[in-house]
Coordinates of C-alpha atoms and ligand atoms in Angstrom, one line a residue:
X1 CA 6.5 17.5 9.7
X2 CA 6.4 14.4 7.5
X3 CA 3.3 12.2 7.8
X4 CA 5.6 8.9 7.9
X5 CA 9.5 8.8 8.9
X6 CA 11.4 5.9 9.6
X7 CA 15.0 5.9 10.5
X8 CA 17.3 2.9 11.4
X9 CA 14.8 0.2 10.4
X10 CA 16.3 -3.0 11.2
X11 CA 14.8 -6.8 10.6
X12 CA 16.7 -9.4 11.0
X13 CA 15.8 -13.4 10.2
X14 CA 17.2 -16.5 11.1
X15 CA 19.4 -18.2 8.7
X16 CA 20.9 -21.8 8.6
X17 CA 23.0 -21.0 11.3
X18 CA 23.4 -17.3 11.2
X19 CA 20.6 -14.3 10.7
X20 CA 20.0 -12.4 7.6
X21 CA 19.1 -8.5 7.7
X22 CA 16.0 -8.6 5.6
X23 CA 16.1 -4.7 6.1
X24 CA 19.1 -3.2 7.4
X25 CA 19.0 0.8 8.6
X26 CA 16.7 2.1 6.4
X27 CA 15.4 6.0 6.7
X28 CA 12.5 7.5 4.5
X29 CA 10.1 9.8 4.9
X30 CA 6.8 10.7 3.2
X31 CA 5.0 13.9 3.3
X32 CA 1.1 14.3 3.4
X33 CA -0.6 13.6 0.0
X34 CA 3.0 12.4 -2.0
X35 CA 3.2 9.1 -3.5
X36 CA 7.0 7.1 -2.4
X37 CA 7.6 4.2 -4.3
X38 CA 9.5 1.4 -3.0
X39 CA 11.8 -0.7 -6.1
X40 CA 14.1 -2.9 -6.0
X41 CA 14.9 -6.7 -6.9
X42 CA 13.3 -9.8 -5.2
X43 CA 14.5 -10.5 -1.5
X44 CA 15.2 -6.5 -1.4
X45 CA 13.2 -5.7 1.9
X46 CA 10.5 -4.1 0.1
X47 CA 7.2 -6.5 1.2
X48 CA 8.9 -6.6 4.9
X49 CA 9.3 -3.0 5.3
X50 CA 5.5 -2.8 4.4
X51 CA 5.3 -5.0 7.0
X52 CA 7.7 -3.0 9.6
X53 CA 5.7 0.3 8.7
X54 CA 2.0 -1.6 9.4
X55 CA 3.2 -2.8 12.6
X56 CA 2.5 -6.8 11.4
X57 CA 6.0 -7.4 12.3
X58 CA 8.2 -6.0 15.1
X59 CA 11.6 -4.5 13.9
X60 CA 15.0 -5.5 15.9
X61 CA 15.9 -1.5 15.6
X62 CA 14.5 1.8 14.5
X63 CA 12.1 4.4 15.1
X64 CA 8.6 4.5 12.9
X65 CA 6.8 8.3 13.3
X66 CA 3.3 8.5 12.1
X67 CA 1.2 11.6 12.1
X68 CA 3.7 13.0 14.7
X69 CA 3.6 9.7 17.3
X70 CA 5.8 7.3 18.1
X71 CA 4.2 4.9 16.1
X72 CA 6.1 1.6 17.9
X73 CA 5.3 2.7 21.7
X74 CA 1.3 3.3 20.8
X75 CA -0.4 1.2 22.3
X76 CA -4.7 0.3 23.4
X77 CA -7.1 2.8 22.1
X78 CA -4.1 5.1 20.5
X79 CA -3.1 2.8 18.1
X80 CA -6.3 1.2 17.1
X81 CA -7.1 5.3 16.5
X82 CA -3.6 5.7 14.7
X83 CA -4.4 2.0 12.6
X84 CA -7.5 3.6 11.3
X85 CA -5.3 6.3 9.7
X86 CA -2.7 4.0 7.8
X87 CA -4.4 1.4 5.6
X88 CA -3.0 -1.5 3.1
X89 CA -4.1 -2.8 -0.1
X90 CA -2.0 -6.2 -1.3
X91 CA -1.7 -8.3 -4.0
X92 CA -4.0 -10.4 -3.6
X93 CA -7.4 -9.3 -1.7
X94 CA -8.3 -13.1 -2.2
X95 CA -5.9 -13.7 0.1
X96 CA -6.7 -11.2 2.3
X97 CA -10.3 -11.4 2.6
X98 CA -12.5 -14.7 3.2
X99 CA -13.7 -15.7 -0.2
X100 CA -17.4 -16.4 0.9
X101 CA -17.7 -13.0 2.9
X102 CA -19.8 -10.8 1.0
X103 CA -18.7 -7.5 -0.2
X104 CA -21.2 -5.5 2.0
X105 CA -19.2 -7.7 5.0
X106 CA -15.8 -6.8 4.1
X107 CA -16.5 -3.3 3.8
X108 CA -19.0 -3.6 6.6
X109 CA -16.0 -4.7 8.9
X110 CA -13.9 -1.0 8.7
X111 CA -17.2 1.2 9.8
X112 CA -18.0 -1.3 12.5
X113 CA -14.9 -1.9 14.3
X114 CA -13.4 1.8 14.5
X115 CA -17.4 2.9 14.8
X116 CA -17.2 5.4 11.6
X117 CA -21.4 4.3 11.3
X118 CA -23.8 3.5 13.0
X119 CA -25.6 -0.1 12.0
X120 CA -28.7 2.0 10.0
X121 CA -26.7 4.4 8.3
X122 CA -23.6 1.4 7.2
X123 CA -25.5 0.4 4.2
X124 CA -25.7 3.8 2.9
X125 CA -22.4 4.5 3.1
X126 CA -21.0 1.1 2.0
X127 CA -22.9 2.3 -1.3
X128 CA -21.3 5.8 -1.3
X129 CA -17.9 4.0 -0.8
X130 CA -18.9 1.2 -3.7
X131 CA -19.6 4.2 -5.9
X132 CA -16.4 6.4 -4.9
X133 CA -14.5 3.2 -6.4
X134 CA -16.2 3.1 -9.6
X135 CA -18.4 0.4 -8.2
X136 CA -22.2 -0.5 -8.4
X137 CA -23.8 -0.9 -5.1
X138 CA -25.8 -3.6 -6.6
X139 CA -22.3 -5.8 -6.1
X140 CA -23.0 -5.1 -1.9
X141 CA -24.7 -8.8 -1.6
X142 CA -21.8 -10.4 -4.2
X143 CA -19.5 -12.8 -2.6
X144 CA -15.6 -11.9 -3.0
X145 CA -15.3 -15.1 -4.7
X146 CA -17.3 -14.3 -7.8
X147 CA -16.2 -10.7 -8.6
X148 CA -13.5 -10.2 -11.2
X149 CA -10.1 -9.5 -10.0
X150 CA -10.1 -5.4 -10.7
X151 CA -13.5 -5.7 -9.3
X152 CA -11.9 -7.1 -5.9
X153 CA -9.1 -4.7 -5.7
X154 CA -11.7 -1.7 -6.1
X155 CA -13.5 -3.3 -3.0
X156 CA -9.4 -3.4 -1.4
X157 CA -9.4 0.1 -2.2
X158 CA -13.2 1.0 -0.8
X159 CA -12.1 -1.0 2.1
X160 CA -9.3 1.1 2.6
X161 CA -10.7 4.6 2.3
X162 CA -13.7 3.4 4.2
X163 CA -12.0 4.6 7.6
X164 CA -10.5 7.8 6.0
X165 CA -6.7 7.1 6.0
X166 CA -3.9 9.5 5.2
X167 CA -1.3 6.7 4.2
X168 CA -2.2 3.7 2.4
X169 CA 0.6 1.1 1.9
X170 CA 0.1 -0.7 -1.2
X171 CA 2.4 -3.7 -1.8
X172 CA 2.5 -4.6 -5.4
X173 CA -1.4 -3.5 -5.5
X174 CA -2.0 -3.4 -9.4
X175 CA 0.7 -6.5 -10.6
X176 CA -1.8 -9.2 -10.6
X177 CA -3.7 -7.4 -12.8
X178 CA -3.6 -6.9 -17.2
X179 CA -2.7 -3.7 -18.8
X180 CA -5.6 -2.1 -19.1
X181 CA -7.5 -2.8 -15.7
X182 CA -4.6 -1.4 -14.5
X183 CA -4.6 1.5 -15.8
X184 CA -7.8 2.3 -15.0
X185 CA -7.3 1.1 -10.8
X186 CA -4.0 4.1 -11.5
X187 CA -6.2 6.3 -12.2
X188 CA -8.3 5.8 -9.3
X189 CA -5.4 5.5 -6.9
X190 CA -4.5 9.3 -8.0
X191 CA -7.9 10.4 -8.1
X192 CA -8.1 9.5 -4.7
X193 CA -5.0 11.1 -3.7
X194 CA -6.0 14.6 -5.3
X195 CA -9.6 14.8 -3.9
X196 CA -8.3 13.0 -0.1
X197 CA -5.1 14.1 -0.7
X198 CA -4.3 10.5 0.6
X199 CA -0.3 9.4 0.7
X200 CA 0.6 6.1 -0.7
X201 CA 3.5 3.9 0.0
X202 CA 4.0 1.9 -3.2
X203 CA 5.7 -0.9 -3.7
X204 CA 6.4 -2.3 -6.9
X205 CA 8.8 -4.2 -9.1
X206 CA 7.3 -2.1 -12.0
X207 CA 9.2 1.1 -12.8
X208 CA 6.8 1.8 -15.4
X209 CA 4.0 2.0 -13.1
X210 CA 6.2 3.7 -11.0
X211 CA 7.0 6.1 -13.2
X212 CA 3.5 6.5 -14.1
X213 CA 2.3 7.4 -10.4
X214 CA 5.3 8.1 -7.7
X215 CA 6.9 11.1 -6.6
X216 CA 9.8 10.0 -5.1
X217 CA 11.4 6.6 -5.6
X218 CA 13.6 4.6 -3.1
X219 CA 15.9 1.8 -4.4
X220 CA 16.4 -1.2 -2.5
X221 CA 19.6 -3.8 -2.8
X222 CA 19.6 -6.3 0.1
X223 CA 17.6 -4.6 3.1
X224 CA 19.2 -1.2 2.3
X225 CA 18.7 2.2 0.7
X226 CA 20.9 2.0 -2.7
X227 CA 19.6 5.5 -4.1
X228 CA 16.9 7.9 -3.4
X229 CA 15.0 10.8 -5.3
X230 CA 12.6 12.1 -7.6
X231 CA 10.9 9.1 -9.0
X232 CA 11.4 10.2 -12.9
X233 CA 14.7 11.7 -12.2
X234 CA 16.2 8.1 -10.8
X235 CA 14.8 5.9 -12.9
X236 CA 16.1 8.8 -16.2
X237 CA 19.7 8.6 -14.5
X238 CA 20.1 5.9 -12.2
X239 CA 23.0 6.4 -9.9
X240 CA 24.2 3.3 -8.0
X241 CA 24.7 -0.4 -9.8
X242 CA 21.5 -1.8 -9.0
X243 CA 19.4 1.2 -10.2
X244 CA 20.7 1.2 -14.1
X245 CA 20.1 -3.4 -13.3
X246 CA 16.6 -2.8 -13.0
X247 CA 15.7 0.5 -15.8
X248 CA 17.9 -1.8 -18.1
X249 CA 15.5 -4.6 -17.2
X250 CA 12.3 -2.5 -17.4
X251 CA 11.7 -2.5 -21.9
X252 CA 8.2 -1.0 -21.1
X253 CA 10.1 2.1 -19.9
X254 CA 11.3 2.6 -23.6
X255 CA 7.7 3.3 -25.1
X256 CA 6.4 6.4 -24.7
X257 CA 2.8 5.5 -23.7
X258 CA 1.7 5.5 -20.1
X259 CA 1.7 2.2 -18.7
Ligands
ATP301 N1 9.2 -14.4 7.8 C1 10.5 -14.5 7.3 N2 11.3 -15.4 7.7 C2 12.6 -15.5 7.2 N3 13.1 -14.8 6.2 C3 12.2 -13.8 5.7 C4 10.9 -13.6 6.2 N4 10.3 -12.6 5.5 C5 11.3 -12.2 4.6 N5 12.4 -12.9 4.7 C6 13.7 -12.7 4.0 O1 13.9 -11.3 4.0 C7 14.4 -10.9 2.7 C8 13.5 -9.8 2.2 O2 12.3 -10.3 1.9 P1 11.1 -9.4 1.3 O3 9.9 -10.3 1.1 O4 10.9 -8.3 2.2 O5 11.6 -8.9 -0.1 P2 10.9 -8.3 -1.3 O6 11.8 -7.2 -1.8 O7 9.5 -7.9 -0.9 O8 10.9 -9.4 -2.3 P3 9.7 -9.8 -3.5 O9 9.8 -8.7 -4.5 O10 10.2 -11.2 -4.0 O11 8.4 -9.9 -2.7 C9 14.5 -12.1 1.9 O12 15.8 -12.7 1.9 C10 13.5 -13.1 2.5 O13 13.8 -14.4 2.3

């Protein structure tokens, strides 16, 4: 059984005087421990189908199954169990953490609220979740504000793992950041996937990076699914129009160094 299938995904938004699909019948599945990457251009669906799967918007249409549940119907206790097992990481964790909360607080949050720790033993394993990121537990008292951008997106990812997940939807996760941080926050997104054997959902306008990390690869053209497959295999042979659009605009894919 797939850890994540969607089917018939629909999102529609108001325009002028009509309504846009923003997402229009899309199906994908992920299995336990795979990385799918999500591509395609800007205005695609890609950000809002992150949305759709994270239950931070409400689809028109479609069905959403998560670790065998009906992940739409869930509701209470069930869902706040089920939230604990799908986590995020975005762009900017600026954004989505208060800037003045320390780090200790934003990973302090996770282990409180889904009651993974009691309050003695937190601090003990906000370090262990600090270190698992490649992170010094003397940042714990840091404010968010004053740690370096690949420093913040570590503490995203701590954050993250901190309640155990199996899927972690990551909407363009590493584009704010240069080369070689990002490199090395790859590297710890798939050593976290082979020890946890953690899925990811991975958005990204980046084939290169995609390249570098995904399994499978779904193109998006204007809320639906344009081409599907194995990541390296689309992105060598693209099939549909807007698939050989974006590996003709991708140059980085010509080198043969690992983004
Ligand atoms: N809250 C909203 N209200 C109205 N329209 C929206 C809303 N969110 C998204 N859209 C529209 O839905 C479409 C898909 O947007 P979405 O952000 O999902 O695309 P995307 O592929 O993530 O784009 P990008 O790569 O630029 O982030 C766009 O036409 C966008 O304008």
């Amino acid at each position: 059984m797939s850890l994540l299938a969607v089917s018939g995904l629909t999102k529609r938004y108001r325009r002028g005087g009509g309504t846009v699909a923003a997402v229009d019948g899309v199906a994908f599945a992920i299995e336990p421990g795979e990385t799918l990457a999500l591509a395609g251009p800007s205005g695609s669906g890609k950000s809002t189908i992150a949305r759709l799967v994270l239950r931070l918007t409400e689809p028109d249409a479609g069905t959403i199954q998560f670790e065998g549940a009906d992940f739409r119907s869930l509701g209470g206790s069930a869902l706040r169990a089920r939230r604990a097992r799908l986590q995020m990481v975005f762009q900017d964790p600026l954004a989505a953490f208060n800037p003045r909360a320390t780090v200790a607080r934003v990973l302090d949050d996770p282990l409180r609220i889904h009651g993974i720790a009691s309050r003695t033993e937190r601090p003990r394993r906000i370090a262990a979740l600090l270190e698992r990121v490649g992170l010094g537990a003397d940042l714990a008292p840091r404010a968010i504000h004053e740690i370096s951008g690949g420093q913040r997106q570590r503490v995203a990812i701590a954050r993250a793992i901190a309640t155990r997940p199996s899927l972690i939807v990551l909407d363009e996760a590493v584009s704010a950041l240069d080369v070689s941080v990002r490199g090395r926050i790859l590297d710890l997104l798939l050593d976290l996937q082979a020890t946890e054997r953690i899925a990811y959902l991975f958005i990204s306008h980046d084939l290169g990076v995609v390249r570098a990390v995904a399994h499978r690869l779904v193109i998006l053209d204007a809320g639906r699914v344009a081409e599907s497959g194995d990541a390296r295999a689309v992105i060598g042979n693209p099939q549909s129009a807007i698939g050989r659009a974006l590996v003709a605009a991708a140059p980085r894919l010509n080198r043969t160094t690992a983004p």
